[in-house]
Short mmCIF file of N, CA and C and ligand atoms in Angstrom, two decimals:
data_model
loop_
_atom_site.label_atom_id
_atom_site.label_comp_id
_atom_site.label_asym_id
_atom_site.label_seq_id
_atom_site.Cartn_x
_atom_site.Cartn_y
_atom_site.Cartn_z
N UNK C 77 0.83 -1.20 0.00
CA UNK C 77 0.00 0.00 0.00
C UNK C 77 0.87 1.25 0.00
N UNK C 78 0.20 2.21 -0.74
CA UNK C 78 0.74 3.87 -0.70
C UNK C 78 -0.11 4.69 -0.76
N UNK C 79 0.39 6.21 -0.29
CA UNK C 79 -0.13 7.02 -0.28
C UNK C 79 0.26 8.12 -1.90
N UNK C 80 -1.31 8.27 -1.63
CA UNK C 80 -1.13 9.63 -2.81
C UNK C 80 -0.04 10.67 -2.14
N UNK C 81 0.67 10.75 -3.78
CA UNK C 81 1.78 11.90 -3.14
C UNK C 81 0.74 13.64 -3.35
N UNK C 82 -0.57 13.70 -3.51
CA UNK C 82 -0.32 14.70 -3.62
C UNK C 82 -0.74 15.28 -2.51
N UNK C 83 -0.49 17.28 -2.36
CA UNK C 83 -0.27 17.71 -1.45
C UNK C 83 -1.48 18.41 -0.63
N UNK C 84 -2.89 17.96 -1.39
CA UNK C 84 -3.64 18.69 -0.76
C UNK C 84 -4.96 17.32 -1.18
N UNK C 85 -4.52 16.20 -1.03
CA UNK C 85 -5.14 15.08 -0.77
C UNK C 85 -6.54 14.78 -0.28
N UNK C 86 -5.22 14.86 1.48
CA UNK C 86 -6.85 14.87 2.59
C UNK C 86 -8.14 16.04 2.53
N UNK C 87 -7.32 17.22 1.86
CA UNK C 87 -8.71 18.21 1.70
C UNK C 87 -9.87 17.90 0.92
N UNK C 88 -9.46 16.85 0.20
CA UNK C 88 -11.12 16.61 -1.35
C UNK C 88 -11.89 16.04 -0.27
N UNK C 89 -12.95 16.47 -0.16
CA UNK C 89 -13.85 15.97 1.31
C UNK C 89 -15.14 14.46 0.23
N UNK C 90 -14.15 13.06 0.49
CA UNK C 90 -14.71 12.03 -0.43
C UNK C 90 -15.09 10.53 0.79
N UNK C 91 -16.11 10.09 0.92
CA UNK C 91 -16.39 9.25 1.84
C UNK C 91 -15.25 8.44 1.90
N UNK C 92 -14.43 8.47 1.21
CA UNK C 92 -13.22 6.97 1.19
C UNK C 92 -11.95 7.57 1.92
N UNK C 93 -12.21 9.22 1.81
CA UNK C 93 -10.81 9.95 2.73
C UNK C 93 -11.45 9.76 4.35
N UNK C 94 -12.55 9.63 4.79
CA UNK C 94 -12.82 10.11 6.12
C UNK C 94 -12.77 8.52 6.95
N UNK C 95 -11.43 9.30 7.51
CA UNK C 95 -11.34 7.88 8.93
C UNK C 95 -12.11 8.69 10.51
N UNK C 96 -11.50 7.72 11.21
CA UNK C 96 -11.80 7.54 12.91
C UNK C 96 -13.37 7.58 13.02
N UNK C 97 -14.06 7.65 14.37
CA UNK C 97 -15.43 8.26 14.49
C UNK C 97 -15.09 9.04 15.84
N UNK C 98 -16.58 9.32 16.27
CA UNK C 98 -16.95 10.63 16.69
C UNK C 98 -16.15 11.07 17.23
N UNK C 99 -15.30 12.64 17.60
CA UNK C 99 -14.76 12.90 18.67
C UNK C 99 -13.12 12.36 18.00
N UNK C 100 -12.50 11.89 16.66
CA UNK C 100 -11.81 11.52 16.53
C UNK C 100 -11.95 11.75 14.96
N UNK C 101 -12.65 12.34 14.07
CA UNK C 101 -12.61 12.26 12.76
C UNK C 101 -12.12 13.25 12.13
N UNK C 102 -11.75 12.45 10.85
CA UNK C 102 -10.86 13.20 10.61
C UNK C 102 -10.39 12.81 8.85
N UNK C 103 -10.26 13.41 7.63
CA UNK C 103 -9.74 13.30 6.24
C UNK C 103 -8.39 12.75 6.40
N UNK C 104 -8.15 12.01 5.39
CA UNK C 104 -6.56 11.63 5.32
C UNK C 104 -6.29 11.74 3.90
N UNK C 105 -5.10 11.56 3.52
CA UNK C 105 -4.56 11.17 2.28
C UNK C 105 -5.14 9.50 1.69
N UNK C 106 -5.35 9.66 0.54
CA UNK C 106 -5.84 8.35 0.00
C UNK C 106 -4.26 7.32 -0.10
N UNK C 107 -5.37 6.05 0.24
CA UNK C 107 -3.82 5.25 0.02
C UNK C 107 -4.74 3.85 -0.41
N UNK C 108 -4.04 3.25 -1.29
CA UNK C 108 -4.20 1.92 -1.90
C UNK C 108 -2.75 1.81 -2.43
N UNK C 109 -3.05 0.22 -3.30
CA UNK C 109 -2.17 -0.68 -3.60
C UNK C 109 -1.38 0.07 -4.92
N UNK C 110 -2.62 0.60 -5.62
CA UNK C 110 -1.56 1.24 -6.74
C UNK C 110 -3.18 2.77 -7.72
N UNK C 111 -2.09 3.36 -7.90
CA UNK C 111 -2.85 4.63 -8.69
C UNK C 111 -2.59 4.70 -9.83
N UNK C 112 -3.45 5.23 -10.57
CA UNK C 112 -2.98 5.50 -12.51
C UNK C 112 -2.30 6.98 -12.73
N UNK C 113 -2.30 7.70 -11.61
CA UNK C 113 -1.77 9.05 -12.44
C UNK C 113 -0.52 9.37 -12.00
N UNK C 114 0.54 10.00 -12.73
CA UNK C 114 1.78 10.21 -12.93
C UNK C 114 2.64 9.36 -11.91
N UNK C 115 2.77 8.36 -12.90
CA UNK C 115 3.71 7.06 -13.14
C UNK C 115 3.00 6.04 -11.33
N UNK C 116 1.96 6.34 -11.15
CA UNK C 116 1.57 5.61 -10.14
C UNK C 116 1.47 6.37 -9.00
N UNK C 117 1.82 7.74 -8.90
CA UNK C 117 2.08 8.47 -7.63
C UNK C 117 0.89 8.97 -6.97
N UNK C 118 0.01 9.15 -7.66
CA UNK C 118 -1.05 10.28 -7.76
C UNK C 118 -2.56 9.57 -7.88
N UNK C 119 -3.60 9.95 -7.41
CA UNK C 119 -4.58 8.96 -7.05
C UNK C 119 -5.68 10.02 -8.24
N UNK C 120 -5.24 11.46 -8.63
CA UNK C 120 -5.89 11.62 -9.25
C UNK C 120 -5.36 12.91 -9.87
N UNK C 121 -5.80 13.35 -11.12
CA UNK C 121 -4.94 14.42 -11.82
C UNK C 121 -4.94 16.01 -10.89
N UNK C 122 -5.72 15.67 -10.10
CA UNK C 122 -6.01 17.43 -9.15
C UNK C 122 -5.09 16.99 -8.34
N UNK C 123 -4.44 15.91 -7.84
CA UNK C 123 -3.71 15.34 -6.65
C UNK C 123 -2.63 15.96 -7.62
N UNK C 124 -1.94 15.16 -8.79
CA UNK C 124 -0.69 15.45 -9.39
C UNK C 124 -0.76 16.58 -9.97
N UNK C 125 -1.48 18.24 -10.03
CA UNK C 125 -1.61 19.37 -10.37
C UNK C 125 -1.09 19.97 -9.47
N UNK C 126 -1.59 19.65 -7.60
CA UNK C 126 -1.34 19.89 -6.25
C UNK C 126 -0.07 19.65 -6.40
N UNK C 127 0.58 18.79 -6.21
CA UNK C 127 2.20 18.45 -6.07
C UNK C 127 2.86 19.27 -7.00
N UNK C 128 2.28 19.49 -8.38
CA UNK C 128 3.07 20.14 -9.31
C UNK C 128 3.63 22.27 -8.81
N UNK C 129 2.21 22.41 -8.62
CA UNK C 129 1.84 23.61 -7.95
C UNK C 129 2.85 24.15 -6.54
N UNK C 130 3.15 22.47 -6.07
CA UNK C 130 3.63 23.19 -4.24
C UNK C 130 5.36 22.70 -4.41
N UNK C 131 5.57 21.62 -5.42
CA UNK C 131 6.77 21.44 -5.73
C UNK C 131 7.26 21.43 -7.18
N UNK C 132 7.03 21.61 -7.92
CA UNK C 132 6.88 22.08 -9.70
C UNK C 132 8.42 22.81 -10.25
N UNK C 133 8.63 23.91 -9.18
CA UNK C 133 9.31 25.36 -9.79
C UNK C 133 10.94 24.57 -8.69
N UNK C 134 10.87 24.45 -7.53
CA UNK C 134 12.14 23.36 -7.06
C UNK C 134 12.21 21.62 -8.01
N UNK C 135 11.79 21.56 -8.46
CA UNK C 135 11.93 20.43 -9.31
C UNK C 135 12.51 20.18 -10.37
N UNK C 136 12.03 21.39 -11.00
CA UNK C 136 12.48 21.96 -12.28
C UNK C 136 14.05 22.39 -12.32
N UNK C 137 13.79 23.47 -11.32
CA UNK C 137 15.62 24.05 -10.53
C UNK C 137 16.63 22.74 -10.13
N UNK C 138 15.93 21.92 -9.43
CA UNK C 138 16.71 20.94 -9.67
C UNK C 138 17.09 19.83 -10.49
N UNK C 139 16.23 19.46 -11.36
CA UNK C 139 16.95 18.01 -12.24
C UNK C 139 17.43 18.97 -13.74
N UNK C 140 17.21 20.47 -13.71
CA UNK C 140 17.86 21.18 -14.61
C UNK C 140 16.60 21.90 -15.44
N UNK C 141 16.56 23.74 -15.46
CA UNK C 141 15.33 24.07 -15.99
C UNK C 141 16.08 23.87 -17.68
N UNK C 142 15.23 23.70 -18.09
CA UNK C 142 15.14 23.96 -19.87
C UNK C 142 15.48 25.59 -20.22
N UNK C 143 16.84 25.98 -20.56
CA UNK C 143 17.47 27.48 -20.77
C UNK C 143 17.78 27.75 -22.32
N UNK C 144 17.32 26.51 -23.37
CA UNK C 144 17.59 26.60 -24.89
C UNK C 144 17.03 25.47 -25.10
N UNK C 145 16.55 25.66 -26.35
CA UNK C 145 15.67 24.99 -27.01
C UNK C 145 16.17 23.84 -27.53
N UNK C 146 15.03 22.44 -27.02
CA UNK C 146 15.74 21.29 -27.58
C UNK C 146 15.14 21.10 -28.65
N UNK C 147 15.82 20.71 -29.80
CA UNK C 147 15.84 20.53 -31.21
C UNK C 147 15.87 19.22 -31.74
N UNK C 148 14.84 18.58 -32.25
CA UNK C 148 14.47 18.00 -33.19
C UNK C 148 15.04 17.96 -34.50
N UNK C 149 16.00 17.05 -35.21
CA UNK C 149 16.70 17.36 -36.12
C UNK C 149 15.91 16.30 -37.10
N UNK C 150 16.22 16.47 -38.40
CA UNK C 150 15.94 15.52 -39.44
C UNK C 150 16.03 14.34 -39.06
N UNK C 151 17.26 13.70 -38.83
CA UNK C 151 17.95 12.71 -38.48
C UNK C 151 17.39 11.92 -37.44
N UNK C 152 16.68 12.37 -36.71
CA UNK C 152 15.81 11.97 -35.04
C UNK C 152 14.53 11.94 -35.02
N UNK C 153 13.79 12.60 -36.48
CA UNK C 153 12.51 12.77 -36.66
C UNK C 153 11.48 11.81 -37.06
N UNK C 154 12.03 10.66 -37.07
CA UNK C 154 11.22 9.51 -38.18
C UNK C 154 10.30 8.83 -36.80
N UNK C 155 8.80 8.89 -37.29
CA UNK C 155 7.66 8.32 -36.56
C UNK C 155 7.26 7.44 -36.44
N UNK C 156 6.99 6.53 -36.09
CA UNK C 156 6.18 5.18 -36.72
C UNK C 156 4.75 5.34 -36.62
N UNK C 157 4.00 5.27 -37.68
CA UNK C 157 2.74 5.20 -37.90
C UNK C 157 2.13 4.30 -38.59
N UNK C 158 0.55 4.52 -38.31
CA UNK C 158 -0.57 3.75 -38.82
C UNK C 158 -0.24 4.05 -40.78
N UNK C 159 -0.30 3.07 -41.52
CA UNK C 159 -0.36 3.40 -42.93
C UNK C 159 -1.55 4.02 -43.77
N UNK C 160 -1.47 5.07 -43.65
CA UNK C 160 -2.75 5.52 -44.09
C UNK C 160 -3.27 5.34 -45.26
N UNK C 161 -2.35 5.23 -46.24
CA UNK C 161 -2.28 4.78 -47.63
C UNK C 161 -3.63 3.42 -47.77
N UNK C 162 -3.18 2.52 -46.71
CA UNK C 162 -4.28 1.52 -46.52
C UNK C 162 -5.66 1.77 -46.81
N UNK C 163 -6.05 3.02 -46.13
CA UNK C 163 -7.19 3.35 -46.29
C UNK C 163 -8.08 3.40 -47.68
N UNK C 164 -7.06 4.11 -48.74
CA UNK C 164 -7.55 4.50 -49.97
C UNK C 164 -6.85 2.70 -51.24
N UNK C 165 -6.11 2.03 -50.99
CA UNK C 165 -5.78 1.51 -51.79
C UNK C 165 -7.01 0.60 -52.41
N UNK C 166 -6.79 0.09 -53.67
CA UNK C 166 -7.22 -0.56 -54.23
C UNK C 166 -7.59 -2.10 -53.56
N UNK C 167 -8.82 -2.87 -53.84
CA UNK C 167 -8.52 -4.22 -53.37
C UNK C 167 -7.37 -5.05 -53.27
N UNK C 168 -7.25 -4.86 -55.09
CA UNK C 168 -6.44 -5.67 -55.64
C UNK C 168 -5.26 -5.53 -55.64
N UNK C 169 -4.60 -4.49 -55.06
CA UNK C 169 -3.47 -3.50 -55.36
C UNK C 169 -2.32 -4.98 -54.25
N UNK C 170 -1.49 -4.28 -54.88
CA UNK C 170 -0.55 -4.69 -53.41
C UNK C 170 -0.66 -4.73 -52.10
N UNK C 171 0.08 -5.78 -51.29
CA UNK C 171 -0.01 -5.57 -49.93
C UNK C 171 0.48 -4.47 -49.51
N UNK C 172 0.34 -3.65 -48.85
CA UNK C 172 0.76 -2.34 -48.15
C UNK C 172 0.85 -2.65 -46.37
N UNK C 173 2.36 -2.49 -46.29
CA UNK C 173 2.78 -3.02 -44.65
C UNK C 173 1.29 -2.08 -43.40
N UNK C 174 1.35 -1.99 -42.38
CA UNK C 174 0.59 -1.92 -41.90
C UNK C 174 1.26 -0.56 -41.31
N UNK C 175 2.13 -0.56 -41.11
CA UNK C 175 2.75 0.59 -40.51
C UNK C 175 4.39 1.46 -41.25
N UNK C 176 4.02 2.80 -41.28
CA UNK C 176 5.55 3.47 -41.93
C UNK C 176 6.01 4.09 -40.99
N UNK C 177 7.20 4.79 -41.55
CA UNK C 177 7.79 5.66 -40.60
C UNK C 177 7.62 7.43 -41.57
N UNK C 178 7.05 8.16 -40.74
CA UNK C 178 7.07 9.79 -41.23
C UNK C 178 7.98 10.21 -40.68
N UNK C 179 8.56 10.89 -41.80
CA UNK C 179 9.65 12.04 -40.67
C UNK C 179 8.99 13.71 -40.48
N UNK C 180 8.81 14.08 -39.07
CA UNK C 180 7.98 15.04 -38.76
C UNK C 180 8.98 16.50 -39.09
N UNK C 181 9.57 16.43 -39.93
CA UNK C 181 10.59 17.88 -39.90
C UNK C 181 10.13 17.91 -41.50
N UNK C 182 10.40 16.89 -42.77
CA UNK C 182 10.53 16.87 -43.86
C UNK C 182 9.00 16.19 -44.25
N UNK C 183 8.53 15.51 -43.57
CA UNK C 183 7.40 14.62 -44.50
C UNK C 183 7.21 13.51 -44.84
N UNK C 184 8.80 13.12 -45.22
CA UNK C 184 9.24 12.13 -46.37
C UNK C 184 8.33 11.18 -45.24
N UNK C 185 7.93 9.86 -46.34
CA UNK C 185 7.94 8.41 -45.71
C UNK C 185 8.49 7.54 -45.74
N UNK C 186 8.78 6.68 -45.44
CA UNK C 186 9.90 5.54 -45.41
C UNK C 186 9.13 4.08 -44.65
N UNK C 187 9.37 2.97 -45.01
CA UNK C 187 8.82 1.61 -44.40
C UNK C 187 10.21 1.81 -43.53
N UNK C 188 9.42 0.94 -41.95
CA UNK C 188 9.76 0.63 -41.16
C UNK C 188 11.22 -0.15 -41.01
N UNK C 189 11.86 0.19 -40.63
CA UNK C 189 13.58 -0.58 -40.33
C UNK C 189 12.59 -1.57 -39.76
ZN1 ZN J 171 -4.71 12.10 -4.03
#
């Protein structure tokens, strides 16, 4: 079991946050076995907005802010995609692979390495 990392959790007022009884109650942070939002941390996207919000701008400062633009070159650009060509071909035509590669800088297409 874990807890949602985010930082304002126990405040969503949800029957599944409220422990103890009378004279003892009280919201907590949600916690189960596992969560879907950002990479498992986060029990819900307002939870991982919260964390972003209260730790976001030290996070950034630390694993390094972005100070120049990262670049996408020709060479790095090739996509793998659905063949769209499929769509329009002929019955009879040739087999057409199922998937190409686009390169998102130039256009060009290319079959799959
Ligand atoms: Zn949460």
């Amino acid at each position: 079991m874990k807890y949602c990392q985010g930082t304002m959790c126990h405040t969503y007022d949800t029957k599944d946050r409220k422990k103890g009884s009378k004279g003892n109650k009280r919201n907590e942070t949600r916690k189960r076995t596992s969560f879907y939002y950002g990479n498992g941390n986060f029990c819900s996207l307002n939870c991982q907005t919260d964390w972003f919000n209260t730790h976001g701008d030290n996070a950034i400062n630390h694993f390094g802010r972005v100070e120049k633009p990262i670049i996408l070159t020709e060479e790095n650009a090739w996509n793998r995609r659905y063949n769209y060509h499929r769509w329009h071909r002929e019955p009879e035509s040739e087999q057409l692979s199922e998937y190409i590669e686009v390169n998102m800088i130039t256009r060009e297409e290319r079959d799959c390495e």
